[in-house]
Coordinates of C-alpha atoms in Angstrom, one line a residue:
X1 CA 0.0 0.0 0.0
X2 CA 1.7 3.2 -1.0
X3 CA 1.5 5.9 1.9
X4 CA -1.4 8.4 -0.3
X5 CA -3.1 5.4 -0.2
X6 CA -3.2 4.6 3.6
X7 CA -3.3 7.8 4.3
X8 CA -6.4 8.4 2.2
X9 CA -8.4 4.9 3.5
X10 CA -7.5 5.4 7.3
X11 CA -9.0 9.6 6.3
X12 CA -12.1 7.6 5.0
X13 CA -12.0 5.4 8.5
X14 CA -12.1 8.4 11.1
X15 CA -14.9 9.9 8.3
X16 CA -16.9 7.1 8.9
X17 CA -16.4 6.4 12.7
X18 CA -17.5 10.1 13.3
X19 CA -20.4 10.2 11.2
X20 CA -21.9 7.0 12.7
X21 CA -21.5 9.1 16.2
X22 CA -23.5 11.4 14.9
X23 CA -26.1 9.8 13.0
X24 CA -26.9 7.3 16.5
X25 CA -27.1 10.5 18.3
X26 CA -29.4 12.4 15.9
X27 CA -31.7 9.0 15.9
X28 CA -31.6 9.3 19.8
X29 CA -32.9 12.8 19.7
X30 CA -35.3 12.3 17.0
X31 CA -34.0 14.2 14.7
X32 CA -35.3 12.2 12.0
X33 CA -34.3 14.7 9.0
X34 CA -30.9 15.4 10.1
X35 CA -30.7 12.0 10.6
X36 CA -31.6 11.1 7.0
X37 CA -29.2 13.5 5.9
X38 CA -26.6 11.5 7.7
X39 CA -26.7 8.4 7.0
X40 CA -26.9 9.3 3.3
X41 CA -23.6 11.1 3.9
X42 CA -22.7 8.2 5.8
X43 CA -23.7 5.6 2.8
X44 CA -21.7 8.3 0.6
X45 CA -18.5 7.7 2.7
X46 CA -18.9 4.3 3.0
X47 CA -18.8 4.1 -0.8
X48 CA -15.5 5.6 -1.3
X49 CA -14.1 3.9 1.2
X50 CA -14.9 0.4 -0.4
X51 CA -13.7 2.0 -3.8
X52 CA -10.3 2.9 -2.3
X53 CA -10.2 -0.7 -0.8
X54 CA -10.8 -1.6 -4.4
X55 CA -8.5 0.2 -6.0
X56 CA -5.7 -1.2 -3.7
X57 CA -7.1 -4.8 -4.7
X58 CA -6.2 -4.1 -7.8
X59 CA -3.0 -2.5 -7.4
X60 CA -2.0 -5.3 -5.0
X61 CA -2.9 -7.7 -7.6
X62 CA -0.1 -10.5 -8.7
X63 CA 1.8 -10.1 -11.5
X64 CA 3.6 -13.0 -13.3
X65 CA 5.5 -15.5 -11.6
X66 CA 8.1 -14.9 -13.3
X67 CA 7.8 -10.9 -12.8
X68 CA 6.8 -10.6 -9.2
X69 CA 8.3 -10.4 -5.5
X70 CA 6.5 -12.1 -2.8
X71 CA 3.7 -10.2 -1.2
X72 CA 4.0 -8.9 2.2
X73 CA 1.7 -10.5 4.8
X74 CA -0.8 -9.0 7.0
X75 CA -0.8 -9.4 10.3
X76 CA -3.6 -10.6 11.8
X77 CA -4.6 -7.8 13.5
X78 CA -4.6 -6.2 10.1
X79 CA -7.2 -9.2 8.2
X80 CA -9.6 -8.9 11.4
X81 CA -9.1 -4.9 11.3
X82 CA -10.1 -4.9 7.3
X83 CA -12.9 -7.2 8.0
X84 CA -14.4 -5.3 11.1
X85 CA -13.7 -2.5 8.7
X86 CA -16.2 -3.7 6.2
X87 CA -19.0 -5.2 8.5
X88 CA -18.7 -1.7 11.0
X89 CA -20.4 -3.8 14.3
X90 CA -18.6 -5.8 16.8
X91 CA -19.0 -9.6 15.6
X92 CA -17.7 -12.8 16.2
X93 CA -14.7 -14.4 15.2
X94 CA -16.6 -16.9 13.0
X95 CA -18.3 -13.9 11.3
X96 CA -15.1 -12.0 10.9
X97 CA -13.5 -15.3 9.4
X98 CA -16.8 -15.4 6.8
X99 CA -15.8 -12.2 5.6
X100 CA -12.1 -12.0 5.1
X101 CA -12.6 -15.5 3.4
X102 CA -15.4 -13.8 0.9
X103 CA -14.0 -10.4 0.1
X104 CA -9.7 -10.2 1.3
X105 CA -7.1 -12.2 -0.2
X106 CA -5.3 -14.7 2.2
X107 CA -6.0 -17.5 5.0
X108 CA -7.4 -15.8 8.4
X109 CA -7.1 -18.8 10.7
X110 CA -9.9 -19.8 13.4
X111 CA -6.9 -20.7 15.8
X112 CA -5.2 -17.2 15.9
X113 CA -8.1 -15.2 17.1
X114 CA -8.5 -16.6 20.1
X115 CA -5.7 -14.8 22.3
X116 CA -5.9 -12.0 19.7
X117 CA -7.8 -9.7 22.5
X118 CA -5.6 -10.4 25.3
X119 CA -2.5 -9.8 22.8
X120 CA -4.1 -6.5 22.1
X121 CA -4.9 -5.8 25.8
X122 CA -1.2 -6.4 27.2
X123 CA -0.3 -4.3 24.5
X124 CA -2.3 -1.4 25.6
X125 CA -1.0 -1.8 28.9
X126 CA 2.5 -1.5 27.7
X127 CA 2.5 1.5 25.8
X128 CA -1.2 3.2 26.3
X129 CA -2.5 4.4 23.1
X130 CA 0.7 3.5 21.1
X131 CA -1.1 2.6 18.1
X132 CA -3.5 3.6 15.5
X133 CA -6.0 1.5 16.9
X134 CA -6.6 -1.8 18.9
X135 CA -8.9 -4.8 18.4
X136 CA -11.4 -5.1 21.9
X137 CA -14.3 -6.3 22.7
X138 CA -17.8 -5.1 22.5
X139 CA -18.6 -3.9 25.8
X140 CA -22.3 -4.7 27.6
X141 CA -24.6 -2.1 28.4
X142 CA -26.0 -3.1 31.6
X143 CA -22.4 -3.9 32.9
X144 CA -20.1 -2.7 31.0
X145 CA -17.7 -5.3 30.9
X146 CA -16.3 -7.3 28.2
X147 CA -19.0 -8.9 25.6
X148 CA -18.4 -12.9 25.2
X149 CA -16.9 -13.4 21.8
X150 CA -17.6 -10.3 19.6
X151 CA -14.3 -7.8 18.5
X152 CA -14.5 -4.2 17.8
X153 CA -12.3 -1.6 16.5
X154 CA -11.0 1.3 19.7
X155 CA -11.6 3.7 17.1
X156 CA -15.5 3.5 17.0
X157 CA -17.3 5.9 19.0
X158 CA -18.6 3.9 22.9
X159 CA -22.1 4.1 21.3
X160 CA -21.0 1.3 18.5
X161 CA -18.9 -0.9 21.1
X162 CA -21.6 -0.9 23.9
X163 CA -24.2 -3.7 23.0
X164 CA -28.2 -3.6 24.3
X165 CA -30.4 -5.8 24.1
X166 CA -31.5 -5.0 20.6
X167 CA -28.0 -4.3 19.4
X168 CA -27.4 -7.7 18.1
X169 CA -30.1 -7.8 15.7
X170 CA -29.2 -3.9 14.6
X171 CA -25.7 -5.1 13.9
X172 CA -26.9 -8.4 12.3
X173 CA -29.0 -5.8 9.5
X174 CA -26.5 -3.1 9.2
X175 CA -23.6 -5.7 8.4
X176 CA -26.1 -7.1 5.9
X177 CA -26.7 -4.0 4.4
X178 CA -22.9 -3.3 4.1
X179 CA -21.9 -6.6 2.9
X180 CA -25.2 -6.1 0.1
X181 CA -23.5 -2.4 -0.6
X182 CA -20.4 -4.3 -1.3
X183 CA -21.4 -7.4 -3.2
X184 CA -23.2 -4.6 -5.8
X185 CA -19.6 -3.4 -7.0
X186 CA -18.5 -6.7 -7.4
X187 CA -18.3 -8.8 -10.5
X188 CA -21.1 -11.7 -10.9
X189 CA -18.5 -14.2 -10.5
X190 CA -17.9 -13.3 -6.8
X191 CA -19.0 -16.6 -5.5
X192 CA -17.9 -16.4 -1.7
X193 CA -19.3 -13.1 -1.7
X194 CA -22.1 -13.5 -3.0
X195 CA -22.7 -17.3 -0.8
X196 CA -22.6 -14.8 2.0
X197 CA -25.0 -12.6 1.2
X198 CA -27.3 -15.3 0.8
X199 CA -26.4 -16.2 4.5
X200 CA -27.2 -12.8 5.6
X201 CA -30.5 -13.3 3.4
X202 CA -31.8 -16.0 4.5
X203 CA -32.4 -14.0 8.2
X204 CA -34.5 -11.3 7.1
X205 CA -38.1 -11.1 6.1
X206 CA -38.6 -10.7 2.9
X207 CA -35.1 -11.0 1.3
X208 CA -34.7 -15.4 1.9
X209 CA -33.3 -16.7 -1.0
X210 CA -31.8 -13.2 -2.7
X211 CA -28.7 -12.7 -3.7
X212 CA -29.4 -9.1 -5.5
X213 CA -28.1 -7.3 -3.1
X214 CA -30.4 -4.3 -3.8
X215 CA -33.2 -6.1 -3.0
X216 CA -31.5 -7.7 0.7
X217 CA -29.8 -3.9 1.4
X218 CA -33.8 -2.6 1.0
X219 CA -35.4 -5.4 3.0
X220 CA -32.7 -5.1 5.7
X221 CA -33.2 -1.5 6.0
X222 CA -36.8 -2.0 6.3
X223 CA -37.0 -3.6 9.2
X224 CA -34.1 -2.0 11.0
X225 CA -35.7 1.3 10.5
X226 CA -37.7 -0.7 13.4
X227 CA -35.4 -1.3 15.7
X228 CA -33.1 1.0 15.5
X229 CA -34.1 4.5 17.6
X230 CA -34.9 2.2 20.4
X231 CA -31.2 0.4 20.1
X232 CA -29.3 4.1 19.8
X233 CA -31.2 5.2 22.9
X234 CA -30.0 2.3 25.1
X235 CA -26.2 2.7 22.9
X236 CA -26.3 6.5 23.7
X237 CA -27.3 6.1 27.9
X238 CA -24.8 2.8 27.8
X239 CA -21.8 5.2 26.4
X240 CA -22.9 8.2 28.3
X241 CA -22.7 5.6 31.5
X242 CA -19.1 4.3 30.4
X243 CA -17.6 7.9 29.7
X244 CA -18.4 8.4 33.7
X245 CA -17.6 5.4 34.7
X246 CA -15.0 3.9 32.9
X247 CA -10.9 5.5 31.8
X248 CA -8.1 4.4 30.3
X249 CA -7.8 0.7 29.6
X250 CA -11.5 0.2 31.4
X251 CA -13.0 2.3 28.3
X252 CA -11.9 0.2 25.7
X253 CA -11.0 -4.2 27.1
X254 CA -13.9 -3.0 29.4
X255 CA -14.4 -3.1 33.1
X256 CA -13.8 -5.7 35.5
X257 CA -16.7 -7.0 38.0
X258 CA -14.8 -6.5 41.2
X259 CA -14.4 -3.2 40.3
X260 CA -18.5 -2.5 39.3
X261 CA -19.5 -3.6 42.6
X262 CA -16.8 -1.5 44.6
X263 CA -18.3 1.4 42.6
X264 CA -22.0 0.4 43.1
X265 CA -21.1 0.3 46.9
X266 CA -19.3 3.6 47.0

């Protein structure tokens, strides 16, 4: 990746990150036209960013055998970061997996995710803050405290890391609706893509046994236009409770038990 090029996606990134802030707290407030505004904007930036992840596809693409060096590797960190990236809700590792597998080039293994967190976590403790960003865990919002088995990116704002009750049918739609959006600019031969949009399909009303990902984006939208003021509104009070609560390591791995009941006692 040349450095205009990083620069330009990771630009996109913080883009992205912010506008989702601010479209989950204009749905809170019911601000329902400046909300429409944003997540148009948001679709917008969203759009470019897959066409700059495209564009490096292609410019990373082999040449001969006989012409090329050996790629360099990703780190791991760096396939679950793309993935995330893509989906833009905490998920699970096999999710994660799914994705790299239909959309980035090389093996993510099952095995390596598993101390991937705590890697990250020691590493924050070492040098706070030292890099871009870390992968942590979705945080709950009754407790606060590290949600079993689903990764997100530091970089998103508390109100996409804290889960509700509702959150995991929001997040379910939304990553459908971004793996439709992507599956659109692909060619018809994107099998594994395409195999996972019908996954994603076969879970929503209306859109079982698509694979035009206009029609699944639609009948995803449809029905989290249900859901989702009601899951920003638990997001919003779930960050607003971590942003008192919680600092430093806490804010992002999540707080410990001990420590919740000490402060409920206090």
């Amino acid at each position: 990746m040349s450095e205009s090029n990083s620069a330009a996606i990771e630009a996109l990134e913080r883009r992205i990150d912010r506008l989702r802030g601010e479209l989950r707290r204009a749905a809170t407030a019911g601000d329902r036209t400046h909300a429409r505004a944003l997540r148009a904007e948001l679709r917008r930036a969203e759009h470019a960013w897959d066409d700059a992840l495209a564009d490096l596809e292609d410019r990373s693409t082999p040449a001969p055998a006989a012409d090329r060096k050996a790629p360099p590797m990703l780190s791991i960190r760096e396939q679950v970061h793309h993935a995330l990236t893509l989906l833009g809700v905490p998920s699970a590792p096999k999710l994660i997996i799914a994705v790299h597998d239909a959309f980035f080039p090389g093996e993510l293994v099952a095995a390596r995710l598993t101390s991937l967190r705590r890697d990250e976590e020691r590493s924050f403790k070492v040098a706070p803050f030292g890099r871009p960003y870390y992968l942590c865990p979705a945080l709950t919002a009754d407790l606060l405290a590290p949600a079993r088995g689903l990764l997100a990116i530091s970089t998103w704002p508390l109100e996409v890391r804290v889960v509700g009750p509702l959150s995991a049918r929001v997040d379910f739609l939304t990553g459908a609706i971004r793996i439709a959006q992507r599956v659109a600019q692909l060619p018809p031969d994107a099998h594994d893509a395409r195999r996972l949009l019908w996954r994603f399909a076969a879970s929503i009303p209306g859109a079982a046994g698509e694979v035009d990902p206009g029609t699944v984006a639609d009948q995803a939208q449809a029905e989290l236009d249900v859901h989702l003021d009601a899951d920003a509104a638990d997001r919003a009070a779930a960050a607003g409770r971590a942003r008192d609560r919680l600092d430093g390591a806490e804010a992002l791995f999540g707080a410990r038990l001990h420590k919740l009941r000490s402060r409920t006692a206090n």
